[in-house]
Coordinates of C-alpha atoms and ligand atoms in Angstrom, one line a residue:
M1 CA -8.2 9.9 7.7
L2 CA -9.4 6.0 6.8
K3 CA -11.6 4.5 8.7
L4 CA -13.3 1.0 7.9
S5 CA -16.0 -1.0 10.3
G6 CA -18.8 -4.3 9.6
L7 CA -16.7 -4.6 6.0
N8 CA -18.1 -8.1 5.0
V9 CA -16.7 -8.8 1.0
G10 CA -16.3 -11.4 -0.8
Y11 CA -16.6 -12.7 -4.4
G12 CA -20.3 -14.1 -5.4
K13 CA -21.3 -16.0 -2.9
V14 CA -18.3 -17.0 -1.2
M15 CA -16.9 -14.2 1.4
V16 CA -13.7 -13.4 2.0
V17 CA -13.7 -10.2 4.8
H18 CA -15.9 -10.3 7.8
D19 CA -16.6 -7.6 9.5
L20 CA -14.1 -6.6 9.7
A21 CA -12.3 -2.5 11.3
M22 CA -10.1 -0.6 11.2
E23 CA -8.4 2.5 11.2
V24 CA -5.2 4.6 9.7
R25 CA -4.9 8.0 11.3
T26 CA -3.0 11.6 9.5
S27 CA 1.0 11.4 9.5
E28 CA 0.6 7.0 11.0
L29 CA 2.1 4.0 9.3
V30 CA -0.4 1.5 9.7
S31 CA 1.0 -2.9 8.8
L32 CA -1.6 -5.2 7.7
V33 CA -0.4 -8.6 7.9
G34 CA -1.4 -11.8 7.5
A35 CA -0.8 -14.8 5.5
N36 CA -0.9 -16.1 1.9
G37 CA -5.2 -15.9 1.3
A38 CA -5.9 -13.4 4.4
G39 CA -7.6 -11.3 2.1
K40 CA -5.3 -8.5 2.2
T41 CA -5.8 -8.1 -1.2
T42 CA -8.9 -8.4 -1.5
L43 CA -9.3 -5.8 1.4
L44 CA -7.3 -3.0 -0.3
K45 CA -9.1 -3.6 -3.4
T46 CA -12.4 -2.4 -1.8
I47 CA -10.8 0.0 -0.2
S48 CA -9.8 1.7 -4.0
G49 CA -13.4 1.3 -5.4
L50 CA -12.1 -1.6 -7.7
I51 CA -14.4 -4.3 -6.0
K52 CA -17.8 -3.2 -4.0
A53 CA -18.8 -4.4 -0.3
Q54 CA -21.3 -6.9 0.1
S55 CA -21.5 -4.6 3.6
G56 CA -19.9 -1.7 5.9
V57 CA -18.7 1.8 5.9
I58 CA -15.6 3.3 4.4
E59 CA -14.2 6.6 4.9
F60 CA -11.7 9.1 3.9
M61 CA -10.7 12.0 5.3
G62 CA -14.4 12.3 6.8
D63 CA -16.5 11.4 3.7
T64 CA -18.0 7.5 2.9
I65 CA -16.5 6.9 -0.4
I66 CA -17.9 2.9 -0.6
N67 CA -20.4 4.1 -3.6
L68 CA -17.2 6.4 -5.4
D69 CA -15.8 5.0 -8.8
P70 CA -12.2 3.8 -8.3
Y71 CA -10.7 7.5 -10.5
Q72 CA -12.9 9.5 -7.8
I73 CA -10.8 7.9 -4.3
V74 CA -7.2 8.1 -6.5
E75 CA -8.3 12.2 -7.3
R76 CA -9.3 12.4 -3.2
G77 CA -5.5 11.3 -2.6
L78 CA -6.2 7.7 -1.3
V79 CA -3.4 6.4 -3.8
Q80 CA -2.6 2.3 -4.1
V81 CA 0.4 0.3 -4.7
P82 CA -0.5 -2.9 -6.1
E83 CA 0.4 -6.2 -5.5
G84 CA 2.6 -7.2 -9.0
R85 CA 4.0 -3.3 -9.4
K86 CA 1.5 -3.7 -12.2
L87 CA 3.6 -1.2 -15.1
F88 CA 3.8 -0.8 -18.2
P89 CA 7.0 -3.0 -19.7
H90 CA 7.9 -1.0 -23.3
M91 CA 7.4 2.3 -21.7
T92 CA 10.4 4.3 -20.2
V93 CA 11.0 4.5 -16.5
M94 CA 10.2 8.6 -17.3
E95 CA 6.7 7.3 -19.4
N96 CA 5.4 4.9 -16.2
L97 CA 6.6 8.2 -13.7
E98 CA 4.5 10.5 -15.6
L99 CA 1.6 8.1 -16.0
G100 CA 1.4 8.8 -11.9
A101 CA 0.6 12.1 -12.2
Y102 CA -3.1 11.7 -14.0
T103 CA -5.1 13.9 -11.4
R104 CA -5.6 17.1 -11.4
A105 CA -4.0 17.7 -7.6
A106 CA -1.0 16.0 -8.9
K107 CA -0.8 17.5 -12.6
Q108 CA 0.1 20.5 -10.9
S109 CA 2.3 19.4 -9.0
R110 CA 4.0 17.4 -11.6
A111 CA 7.4 19.0 -11.0
A112 CA 7.8 18.8 -7.6
N113 CA 6.3 15.6 -7.0
M114 CA 9.3 14.7 -9.7
E115 CA 11.6 16.6 -7.7
K116 CA 10.9 14.4 -4.8
V117 CA 10.5 10.9 -6.4
F118 CA 14.6 11.4 -7.3
N119 CA 15.8 12.7 -4.1
L120 CA 14.0 9.5 -2.4
L121 CA 14.8 7.9 -5.7
P122 CA 17.6 8.3 -7.3
D123 CA 18.4 4.8 -8.8
L124 CA 15.4 5.4 -10.4
K125 CA 16.8 8.6 -11.8
A126 CA 20.0 7.1 -14.0
K127 CA 17.9 4.8 -15.5
I128 CA 14.5 7.9 -17.1
K129 CA 15.3 6.5 -20.6
Q130 CA 15.3 2.3 -19.7
T131 CA 12.3 0.5 -21.1
A132 CA 10.5 -0.5 -17.0
G133 CA 10.4 -3.7 -18.7
T134 CA 14.4 -3.9 -18.7
L135 CA 14.3 -3.4 -14.3
S136 CA 15.6 -5.4 -12.2
G137 CA 13.3 -6.6 -9.8
G138 CA 14.1 -4.2 -7.0
Q139 CA 13.9 -1.4 -9.5
Q140 CA 10.7 -2.0 -10.3
Q141 CA 9.2 -1.7 -7.4
M142 CA 10.8 1.5 -7.1
L143 CA 8.7 2.6 -9.9
A144 CA 5.6 1.2 -8.4
I145 CA 6.6 3.6 -5.7
G146 CA 7.9 6.1 -7.5
R147 CA 4.3 6.5 -9.8
G148 CA 2.4 6.1 -7.0
L149 CA 4.0 9.3 -5.6
M150 CA 3.5 11.1 -8.1
T151 CA -0.3 10.5 -7.9
N152 CA 0.4 13.0 -5.2
P153 CA -0.9 10.9 -2.4
K154 CA -2.3 11.7 1.3
L155 CA -2.6 7.7 2.0
L156 CA -0.7 5.6 0.0
I157 CA -1.3 2.1 0.4
L158 CA 1.9 -0.4 -0.7
D159 CA 0.1 -3.9 -1.1
E160 CA 3.3 -6.6 -0.6
P161 CA 6.1 -4.3 -1.7
S162 CA 8.9 -6.7 -1.0
I163 CA 7.8 -9.7 -1.8
G164 CA 10.8 -11.4 -4.4
L165 CA 13.2 -9.3 -3.5
S166 CA 15.7 -9.7 -1.8
P167 CA 16.9 -9.6 2.5
R168 CA 19.6 -7.0 1.1
L169 CA 16.7 -5.2 -1.1
T170 CA 13.7 -5.6 0.9
Q171 CA 15.5 -3.8 3.4
T172 CA 16.5 -0.2 1.1
M173 CA 12.3 -0.7 0.9
F174 CA 11.5 -0.9 3.7
E175 CA 14.0 1.6 4.5
I176 CA 12.6 4.1 1.7
I177 CA 8.9 3.3 3.1
S178 CA 9.6 5.2 6.2
Q179 CA 11.1 7.8 4.2
I180 CA 8.2 8.3 3.0
K181 CA 6.2 8.3 5.9
D182 CA 8.9 11.1 8.0
Q183 CA 8.0 13.7 4.8
G184 CA 4.2 13.4 6.0
V185 CA 2.6 10.5 4.0
T186 CA 0.2 8.9 5.9
V187 CA 1.6 4.5 4.7
L188 CA -1.1 1.9 4.6
L189 CA 1.6 -0.9 4.0
V190 CA 0.6 -4.5 4.1
E191 CA 3.6 -7.6 3.7
Q192 CA 3.4 -11.3 4.4
N193 CA 7.1 -9.8 6.2
V194 CA 5.5 -9.4 9.5
H195 CA 9.0 -8.5 11.3
H196 CA 10.1 -5.5 9.2
A197 CA 6.8 -4.2 8.6
L198 CA 5.4 -4.5 12.0
G199 CA 8.5 -3.6 13.3
M200 CA 8.4 0.4 12.1
A201 CA 5.0 0.8 12.4
N202 CA 3.0 3.0 14.4
R203 CA 0.2 0.8 14.3
G204 CA -0.8 -2.7 13.7
Y205 CA -3.0 -5.4 12.3
V206 CA -3.0 -8.9 12.1
L207 CA -5.0 -10.9 9.5
E208 CA -6.4 -13.6 9.6
Q209 CA -9.3 -15.6 7.2
G210 CA -10.3 -12.3 6.9
R211 CA -10.9 -11.3 10.1
I212 CA -8.9 -9.6 12.3
V213 CA -7.9 -11.3 14.4
L214 CA -4.6 -8.9 16.5
Q215 CA -4.7 -5.3 16.6
G216 CA -2.6 -3.1 18.9
G217 CA 0.9 -1.6 18.7
G218 CA 3.8 -2.4 16.1
H219 CA 6.5 -3.5 19.6
E220 CA 3.8 -4.3 21.3
L221 CA 2.3 -7.1 18.3
L222 CA 5.9 -8.1 17.9
H223 CA 5.5 -8.9 21.5
H224 CA 2.9 -11.0 21.4
E225 CA 2.5 -14.9 22.1
H226 CA 0.4 -15.7 19.2
L227 CA 2.1 -13.7 16.6
K228 CA 5.5 -15.0 17.7
K229 CA 4.5 -18.6 17.1
A230 CA 2.6 -18.8 14.0
Y231 CA 4.3 -15.9 12.1
L232 CA 7.9 -16.2 13.9
G233 CA 8.6 -19.6 14.3
M234 CA 9.6 -18.8 18.2
Ligands
LIG301 N1 -11.4 -12.4 -7.7 C1 -11.7 -13.4 -7.0 N2 -12.2 -14.7 -7.5 C2 -12.6 -15.4 -6.5 N3 -12.1 -15.6 -5.1 C3 -10.6 -15.1 -5.5 C4 -9.9 -13.7 -6.3 N4 -9.5 -13.4 -5.8 C5 -8.9 -13.8 -4.5 N5 -9.3 -14.7 -3.9 C6 -9.8 -15.6 -2.8 O1 -9.8 -14.8 -2.5 C7 -8.8 -14.6 -0.7 C8 -8.2 -14.0 -0.2 O2 -7.1 -13.2 -1.8 P1 -6.3 -12.6 -1.4 O3 -7.6 -10.9 -1.0 O4 -5.7 -12.3 -2.6 O5 -5.5 -12.3 0.0 P2 -4.3 -11.6 0.3 O6 -3.1 -10.8 -0.3 O7 -4.3 -11.8 1.8 O8 -2.7 -13.3 -0.8 C9 -8.5 -15.7 -1.3 O9 -9.2 -17.8 -0.9 C10 -8.6 -16.0 -3.1 O10 -8.2 -17.7 -3.2
LIG302 MG1 -1.8 -9.8 -2.3

């Protein structure tokens, strides 16, 4: 579904992502893990067309998308839930959700998507009239995911959804992501929470200083010596 190869991305002369190759196949949940500053968000912004790569190929559903504008990429069904949620705090939960349904495909299936979101995130339904800024951190993250689902994604990309959440909410959040995958949405999950993210992934990639240093099955990676030492303190 998504295929990257030979990707190089930087800010001015400072290169951040180096000769990167990875892929996400239809119906997979793929986790990309790496420490703070590894280049995860830079990579995701490049996939979404917000940053232009210096060189390389990005293909989505068989088409090259590297020269498309961000809105054209979203129209094709590649939807990102950004790091830090980026909600409209003074608008209600309902209004934030509706803002997700701006693409042609999403407008057509707006009612059905709304129902799916409320089934998946029942806590949100009780709060539709509240402004987003009054929600807890966990609820705001759920709302950001809900808004992403309203955009009718074929591929949903999540940038560090567990950041700032309590262990209990983190657990809930990963369960919700697992349900999204079970409903047929392909997911690329980007996380520093290596244990959870790889534990639930079909496949994973480890990013260090802008390079993929390890890849493989999620459980296989969790048992890799380098990963255990560098990320799990074992
Ligand atoms: N807008 C920017 N301008 C210059 N450098 C940046 C910018 N955004 C991020 N960087 C740098 O790129 C590197 C990777 O950052 P980032 O992609 O945010 O990593 P991660 O998401 O893995 O924490 C860091 O060294 C960071 O300082
Ligand atoms: Mg980041």
